Short mmCIF file of C-alpha atoms and ligand atoms in Angstrom, two decimals:
data_model
loop_
_atom_site.label_atom_id
_atom_site.label_comp_id
_atom_site.label_asym_id
_atom_site.label_seq_id
_atom_site.Cartn_x
_atom_site.Cartn_y
_atom_site.Cartn_z
CA MET S 24 -233.28 -0.53 -46.39
CA SER S 25 -232.81 3.30 -46.21
CA ALA S 26 -230.34 3.00 -43.45
CA ASN S 27 -228.00 0.73 -45.78
CA LEU S 28 -228.74 3.09 -49.06
CA LYS S 29 -227.30 5.60 -46.84
CA TYR S 30 -224.36 4.56 -45.76
CA VAL S 31 -223.27 2.70 -49.51
CA SER S 32 -224.22 5.82 -50.80
CA LEU S 33 -222.29 7.77 -48.91
CA GLY S 34 -219.14 5.49 -48.93
CA ILE S 35 -219.53 5.20 -52.88
CA LEU S 36 -219.60 9.12 -52.82
CA VAL S 37 -215.74 9.21 -50.92
CA PHE S 38 -214.04 6.85 -53.67
CA GLN S 39 -215.82 8.22 -55.93
CA THR S 40 -214.42 11.39 -55.52
CA THR S 41 -210.92 10.25 -54.02
CA SER S 42 -210.60 8.41 -56.95
CA LEU S 43 -211.62 11.75 -59.52
CA VAL S 44 -209.36 14.07 -56.70
CA LEU S 45 -206.20 11.58 -57.99
CA THR S 46 -207.22 10.82 -61.47
CA MET S 47 -207.10 14.49 -62.14
CA ARG S 48 -204.05 15.35 -60.25
CA TYR S 49 -202.47 12.30 -62.21
CA SER S 50 -203.63 13.86 -65.73
CA ARG S 51 -202.38 17.18 -64.90
CA THR S 52 -198.86 15.43 -64.52
CA LEU S 53 -199.14 13.79 -67.95
CA LYS S 54 -197.60 14.87 -70.56
CA GLU S 55 -199.99 15.71 -73.42
CA GLU S 56 -198.93 15.21 -77.50
CA GLY S 57 -201.85 17.68 -79.38
CA PRO S 58 -204.49 20.20 -78.14
CA ARG S 59 -206.32 19.42 -74.40
CA TYR S 60 -209.70 18.28 -74.52
CA LEU S 61 -212.22 21.54 -73.82
CA SER S 62 -213.14 21.37 -69.55
CA SER S 63 -216.54 23.03 -71.34
CA THR S 64 -217.54 19.59 -73.81
CA ALA S 65 -216.20 17.25 -70.81
CA VAL S 66 -219.35 19.13 -68.87
CA VAL S 67 -221.46 17.90 -71.63
CA VAL S 68 -220.75 14.45 -72.07
CA ALA S 69 -220.43 14.02 -68.27
CA GLU S 70 -223.91 15.44 -68.24
CA LEU S 71 -225.32 12.96 -71.61
CA LEU S 72 -224.05 9.56 -69.49
CA LYS S 73 -225.61 10.57 -66.24
CA ILE S 74 -228.40 11.27 -67.67
CA MET S 75 -228.40 7.89 -69.98
CA ALA S 76 -227.52 5.67 -67.37
CA CYS S 77 -230.40 7.18 -64.63
CA ILE S 78 -232.42 6.33 -68.32
CA LEU S 79 -231.31 2.50 -67.59
CA LEU S 80 -231.64 2.94 -63.75
CA VAL S 81 -235.87 3.80 -64.42
CA TYR S 82 -235.59 1.23 -67.00
CA LYS S 83 -234.43 -1.46 -64.32
CA ASP S 84 -237.39 0.23 -62.18
CA SER S 85 -239.86 -0.79 -65.11
CA LYS S 86 -239.11 -4.20 -64.82
CA CYS S 87 -236.88 -3.70 -68.08
CA SER S 88 -240.26 -3.04 -70.23
CA LEU S 89 -239.26 -0.52 -72.89
CA ARG S 90 -243.00 0.03 -73.13
CA ALA S 91 -243.08 1.16 -69.24
CA LEU S 92 -239.90 3.67 -69.68
CA ASN S 93 -241.81 5.02 -72.29
CA ARG S 94 -244.70 5.53 -70.11
CA VAL S 95 -242.73 6.76 -67.26
CA LEU S 96 -240.28 9.12 -69.16
CA HIS S 97 -243.84 10.93 -71.01
CA ASP S 98 -245.89 10.76 -67.50
CA GLU S 99 -243.69 12.56 -65.49
CA ILE S 100 -241.35 14.05 -67.65
CA LEU S 101 -243.03 15.77 -70.59
CA ASN S 102 -246.32 15.44 -68.51
CA LYS S 103 -245.44 17.69 -66.14
CA PRO S 104 -243.58 20.72 -67.47
CA MET S 105 -244.39 22.53 -63.80
CA GLU S 106 -241.99 19.80 -61.95
CA THR S 107 -240.02 19.85 -64.68
CA LEU S 108 -239.07 23.07 -64.88
CA LYS S 109 -238.41 23.53 -61.33
CA LEU S 110 -234.94 21.27 -62.28
CA ALA S 111 -233.92 24.77 -64.55
CA ILE S 112 -233.21 26.58 -60.74
CA PRO S 113 -230.76 24.42 -58.77
CA SER S 114 -229.08 23.14 -62.76
CA GLY S 115 -228.96 27.31 -63.63
CA ILE S 116 -227.09 27.77 -60.52
CA TYR S 117 -225.05 24.46 -60.41
CA THR S 118 -223.44 26.50 -64.27
CA LEU S 119 -223.27 29.72 -63.00
CA GLN S 120 -221.12 27.79 -59.73
CA ASN S 121 -218.91 26.37 -62.00
CA ASN S 122 -218.20 29.46 -63.86
CA LEU S 123 -218.04 31.35 -60.84
CA LEU S 124 -215.09 28.46 -59.66
CA TYR S 125 -213.93 29.54 -62.71
CA VAL S 126 -213.02 33.07 -62.06
CA ALA S 127 -212.60 32.27 -58.14
CA LEU S 128 -209.09 29.84 -60.08
CA SER S 129 -208.13 32.35 -62.30
CA ASN S 130 -208.05 35.41 -59.71
CA LEU S 131 -206.54 33.99 -56.45
CA ASP S 132 -204.30 31.25 -55.80
CA ALA S 133 -205.15 27.26 -55.83
CA ALA S 134 -204.73 27.49 -51.82
CA THR S 135 -206.87 30.73 -50.81
CA TYR S 136 -209.72 29.29 -53.07
CA GLN S 137 -209.40 25.52 -51.92
CA VAL S 138 -209.42 26.62 -47.98
CA THR S 139 -212.00 29.46 -48.70
CA TYR S 140 -214.70 27.22 -50.63
CA GLN S 141 -214.62 25.46 -46.96
CA LEU S 142 -217.11 27.91 -45.53
CA LYS S 143 -219.97 25.76 -48.00
CA ILE S 144 -219.70 23.90 -44.97
CA LEU S 145 -221.62 26.00 -43.09
CA THR S 146 -223.56 27.67 -45.70
CA THR S 147 -225.17 24.41 -46.52
CA ALA S 148 -225.87 23.76 -42.34
CA LEU S 149 -227.58 27.86 -42.68
CA PHE S 150 -229.71 26.51 -45.54
CA SER S 151 -230.86 22.91 -44.15
CA VAL S 152 -231.84 24.77 -40.98
CA SER S 153 -233.51 27.46 -42.79
CA MET S 154 -235.18 25.99 -45.67
CA LEU S 155 -235.99 22.32 -44.39
CA SER S 156 -236.24 23.39 -40.48
CA LYS S 157 -233.61 20.83 -39.85
CA LYS S 158 -232.41 21.31 -36.08
CA LEU S 159 -228.71 21.80 -35.00
CA GLY S 160 -227.81 21.76 -31.68
CA VAL S 161 -224.97 24.05 -30.25
CA TYR S 162 -222.44 20.73 -30.77
CA GLN S 163 -223.33 20.21 -33.88
CA TRP S 164 -222.67 23.29 -35.12
CA LEU S 165 -219.46 23.15 -33.95
CA SER S 166 -218.20 19.83 -34.81
CA LEU S 167 -219.10 22.30 -38.75
CA VAL S 168 -216.73 24.81 -37.79
CA ILE S 169 -213.66 22.34 -36.41
CA LEU S 170 -214.66 20.55 -39.49
CA MET S 171 -214.60 23.26 -41.77
CA THR S 172 -211.26 24.53 -40.23
CA GLY S 173 -209.67 21.38 -40.50
CA VAL S 174 -210.16 20.43 -44.19
CA ALA S 175 -208.74 24.19 -44.48
CA PHE S 176 -205.54 22.91 -43.08
CA VAL S 177 -205.24 19.62 -44.67
CA GLN S 178 -205.29 21.33 -48.32
CA TRP S 179 -202.93 24.36 -46.07
CA PRO S 180 -199.84 24.14 -48.54
CA SER S 181 -196.92 23.16 -47.07
CA ASP S 182 -194.36 26.81 -47.90
CA SER S 183 -192.50 24.62 -50.68
CA GLN S 184 -196.14 24.10 -52.36
CA LEU S 185 -196.49 27.88 -52.24
CA ASP S 186 -196.73 29.29 -55.77
CA SER S 187 -195.87 33.13 -56.08
CA LYS S 188 -198.02 33.91 -58.06
CA GLU S 189 -198.28 37.77 -58.41
CA LEU S 190 -202.43 38.88 -57.99
CA SER S 191 -203.22 42.83 -57.44
CA ALA S 192 -205.57 43.66 -54.64
CA GLY S 193 -208.19 44.41 -57.14
CA SER S 194 -208.18 40.63 -58.71
CA GLN S 195 -207.47 38.74 -55.00
CA PHE S 196 -211.01 40.98 -54.38
CA VAL S 197 -213.02 39.49 -58.08
CA GLY S 198 -211.91 36.27 -56.68
CA LEU S 199 -213.06 35.55 -52.99
CA MET S 200 -216.49 37.68 -53.97
CA ALA S 201 -216.36 34.44 -56.73
CA VAL S 202 -215.13 31.35 -54.32
CA LEU S 203 -218.13 33.23 -51.10
CA THR S 204 -221.51 33.42 -54.02
CA ALA S 205 -220.01 30.04 -54.72
CA CYS S 206 -220.50 28.90 -51.33
CA PHE S 207 -223.97 30.33 -51.31
CA SER S 208 -225.29 28.86 -54.18
CA SER S 209 -223.34 25.40 -53.64
CA GLY S 210 -225.10 25.60 -50.89
CA PHE S 211 -228.32 26.96 -51.90
CA ALA S 212 -228.73 24.50 -54.77
CA GLY S 213 -228.12 21.35 -52.80
CA VAL S 214 -230.42 21.97 -50.32
CA TYR S 215 -232.87 23.16 -52.77
CA PHE S 216 -232.68 19.74 -54.96
CA GLU S 217 -232.76 18.22 -51.23
CA LYS S 218 -236.13 19.96 -50.40
CA ILE S 219 -237.24 18.58 -54.69
CA LEU S 220 -236.42 15.16 -53.39
CA LYS S 221 -237.90 14.77 -50.19
CA GLU S 222 -240.98 17.07 -50.86
CA THR S 223 -242.71 14.73 -53.96
CA LYS S 224 -242.65 11.17 -54.87
CA GLN S 225 -240.90 11.57 -58.02
CA SER S 226 -237.69 9.15 -58.17
CA VAL S 227 -234.69 10.84 -57.73
CA TRP S 228 -233.14 8.97 -61.09
CA ILE S 229 -236.45 11.03 -62.95
CA ARG S 230 -235.33 14.32 -60.77
CA ASN S 231 -231.54 13.33 -62.13
CA ILE S 232 -232.70 13.50 -65.64
CA GLN S 233 -234.42 16.50 -65.27
CA LEU S 234 -231.08 18.32 -64.05
CA GLY S 235 -229.03 16.87 -66.34
CA PHE S 236 -231.34 17.74 -69.37
CA PHE S 237 -231.36 21.18 -67.68
CA GLY S 238 -227.10 21.08 -67.46
CA SER S 239 -226.98 19.84 -70.90
CA ILE S 240 -228.40 22.40 -72.37
CA PHE S 241 -226.89 25.53 -70.89
CA GLY S 242 -223.74 23.55 -70.63
CA LEU S 243 -224.12 23.62 -74.46
CA MET S 244 -224.61 27.23 -74.46
CA GLY S 245 -220.94 27.54 -72.46
CA VAL S 246 -219.60 25.19 -75.26
CA TYR S 247 -220.05 28.00 -78.08
CA ILE S 248 -219.84 31.15 -76.29
CA TYR S 249 -216.63 30.16 -74.56
CA ASP S 250 -214.66 27.68 -77.00
CA GLY S 251 -216.98 27.82 -80.21
CA GLU S 252 -213.99 28.45 -82.15
CA LEU S 253 -211.57 26.04 -80.84
CA VAL S 254 -214.66 23.34 -81.59
CA SER S 255 -215.39 24.39 -85.29
CA LYS S 256 -211.80 24.33 -85.91
CA ASN S 257 -210.98 20.75 -84.09
CA GLY S 258 -214.57 19.04 -83.52
CA PHE S 259 -215.89 18.29 -79.99
CA PHE S 260 -213.94 15.58 -78.55
CA GLN S 261 -210.25 17.31 -79.83
CA GLY S 262 -207.72 16.10 -76.95
CA TYR S 263 -209.95 13.37 -75.41
CA ASN S 264 -208.15 10.59 -74.65
CA ARG S 265 -207.94 7.44 -72.39
CA LEU S 266 -207.57 9.35 -69.25
CA THR S 267 -210.08 12.36 -70.41
CA TRP S 268 -213.38 9.21 -70.45
CA ILE S 269 -211.88 8.25 -67.05
CA VAL S 270 -212.71 11.61 -65.50
CA VAL S 271 -215.64 12.38 -67.35
CA VAL S 272 -217.20 9.13 -66.42
CA LEU S 273 -216.50 9.68 -62.86
CA GLN S 274 -218.04 13.03 -62.93
CA ALA S 275 -220.84 11.58 -64.52
CA LEU S 276 -220.53 8.89 -61.34
CA GLY S 277 -220.33 11.77 -58.96
CA GLY S 278 -223.67 13.62 -60.17
CA LEU S 279 -225.92 9.75 -59.49
CA VAL S 280 -223.85 9.49 -56.33
CA ILE S 281 -224.66 12.91 -54.96
CA ALA S 282 -228.43 12.40 -55.78
CA ALA S 283 -228.20 8.66 -53.97
CA VAL S 284 -226.98 10.71 -51.22
CA ILE S 285 -228.72 13.95 -50.94
CA LYS S 286 -232.13 11.25 -51.33
CA TYR S 287 -231.30 9.04 -48.58
CA ALA S 288 -228.46 10.91 -46.65
CA ASP S 289 -228.35 14.70 -46.43
CA ASN S 290 -226.14 17.36 -47.60
CA ILE S 291 -224.55 17.68 -44.08
CA LEU S 292 -223.40 14.22 -44.43
CA LYS S 293 -222.58 14.67 -48.40
CA GLY S 294 -220.52 17.55 -46.51
CA PHE S 295 -218.92 14.70 -44.11
CA ALA S 296 -218.15 12.34 -46.98
CA THR S 297 -216.29 14.76 -49.28
CA SER S 298 -214.22 15.93 -46.71
CA LEU S 299 -213.45 12.09 -45.26
CA SER S 300 -212.30 12.20 -49.71
CA ILE S 301 -210.10 15.24 -48.57
CA ILE S 302 -208.25 13.20 -46.41
CA LEU S 303 -208.39 10.12 -47.66
CA SER S 304 -206.38 11.40 -51.62
CA THR S 305 -203.86 13.17 -49.08
CA LEU S 306 -203.01 10.30 -46.92
CA ILE S 307 -202.64 8.54 -50.47
CA SER S 308 -200.73 11.18 -52.16
CA TYR S 309 -198.80 11.52 -48.73
CA PHE S 310 -197.05 7.78 -50.35
CA TRP S 311 -196.13 9.24 -53.27
CA LEU S 312 -195.66 12.91 -52.27
CA GLN S 313 -194.45 12.16 -48.41
CA ASP S 314 -196.01 15.83 -47.61
CA PHE S 315 -198.63 15.60 -45.17
CA VAL S 316 -199.38 17.31 -41.55
CA PRO S 317 -201.01 14.23 -38.80
CA THR S 318 -202.28 17.13 -36.35
CA ARG S 319 -204.84 18.60 -39.64
CA VAL S 320 -206.44 14.92 -39.68
CA SER S 321 -207.09 14.91 -36.09
CA LEU S 322 -209.09 17.77 -36.42
CA CYS S 323 -211.56 16.81 -39.29
CA ARG S 324 -211.78 13.18 -37.17
CA GLN S 325 -212.74 15.29 -33.61
CA ALA S 326 -215.35 17.23 -35.32
CA GLY S 327 -216.33 13.84 -36.71
CA VAL S 328 -216.55 12.12 -33.01
CA LEU S 329 -217.97 15.56 -31.72
CA TRP S 330 -220.56 15.40 -34.53
CA ARG S 331 -221.82 11.76 -33.79
CA ASP S 332 -222.04 11.95 -30.39
CA LEU S 333 -223.87 14.38 -29.55
CA GLY S 334 -226.39 13.91 -32.57
CA LEU S 335 -226.71 10.38 -32.45
CA LEU S 336 -230.45 9.66 -33.31
CA GLN S 337 -230.07 6.35 -34.94
CA PRO S 338 -226.94 3.62 -34.03
CA PRO S 339 -224.46 3.40 -37.46
CA THR S 340 -223.78 -0.67 -38.57
CA PRO S 341 -221.15 -1.70 -36.30
CA TRP S 342 -218.58 -2.03 -39.90
CA PHE S 343 -219.14 1.42 -39.67
CA LYS S 344 -217.90 2.46 -36.25
CA GLY S 345 -214.89 3.27 -37.60
CA PHE S 346 -215.51 6.00 -39.73
CA SER S 347 -217.05 8.36 -36.98
CA CYS S 348 -217.92 11.52 -38.64
CA LEU S 349 -220.09 9.44 -41.11
CA SER S 350 -222.23 8.14 -38.89
CA LEU S 351 -224.80 10.24 -37.67
O1 C5P L 424 -219.55 21.90 -55.10
P1 C5P L 424 -220.78 21.02 -54.74
O2 C5P L 424 -221.19 20.50 -53.50
O3 C5P L 424 -221.77 22.51 -54.28
O4 C5P L 424 -220.40 21.01 -56.10
C1 C5P L 424 -221.60 19.50 -56.39
C2 C5P L 424 -221.71 19.90 -57.71
O5 C5P L 424 -222.44 18.38 -57.98
C3 C5P L 424 -222.16 20.37 -58.93
O6 C5P L 424 -220.97 20.28 -59.89
C4 C5P L 424 -223.24 19.85 -59.43
O7 C5P L 424 -222.99 20.19 -60.98
C5 C5P L 424 -223.13 18.48 -59.32
N1 C5P L 424 -224.11 17.79 -58.81
C6 C5P L 424 -224.72 16.98 -59.93
N2 C5P L 424 -225.76 15.84 -60.08
C7 C5P L 424 -226.59 16.55 -58.83
C8 C5P L 424 -226.34 17.40 -58.08
C9 C5P L 424 -225.28 17.77 -57.96
O8 C5P L 424 -224.37 16.66 -61.11
N3 C5P L 424 -227.76 16.20 -58.63
#
């Protein structure tokens, strides 16, 4: 049962990340009239949707009884303030991370940003080893390095894609520091959340409500600081259209799926799944943009084969064998 949940959650993560990347790319090419939506408000809306979805899931787990739901929420969240407060740490770090990535993108070109951010595959492994006492063999480390290189290559722009953004050395340094710090925060927050999920008995959905609660508070602070004036002038939902809602729902779904993946698989496999979705979205956009270099994808596949052959603890389900990079 739990092995099934592991592969199902990893599969949904690949689907969710791929559709989010493609929808965001598509939304950027659309010409819209009127004001654009504010990303700071989209973060808050996604957190609120995530909380609502988790409450529904807890309701289902409470045999659809409102009274039982009320009791669980009271007992597990309100009456355990110290347990709830634990989630302020990853939530605060994720908020900081989202801001760091914004600083990085403003000071680096998109390609350097994307390629450097892949270092989070290694920082996640480092934190998994130090905080969760996971053991990785030499070939598993090697496979992570190959995966990181492969994904970096997949994202490397072709000459025609290189933009001629002029950036000073100082600004590049700030951008690089921001993205490197985000690599560490991504590894730490993910593994910290995994430690909480695996070392305590509370359900993953309760944990996600706690995470979303702090996420909404930090997010609202972000709206006030960055876009307070615009919101008071044009409203919270300015510029929202059907596509914005699709992106927001996909983002909320991402939070749910990431939590399930961390619970039933782990952060390292999450890295493999998101890498697979980077390759998938590259493949899909190849059919539209005719821009794709197969050797780069082979590198990622090689990483997956190495990981599977040397780290195999339990046989993968037969239909999953094709996706060798997910079959630890
Ligand atoms: O780049 P990285 O994989 O660290 O990004 C993880 C993202 O997933 C963050 O933006 C974080 O807000 C989100 N997340 C979530 N719910 C969780 C865990 C992570 O929304 N339970």
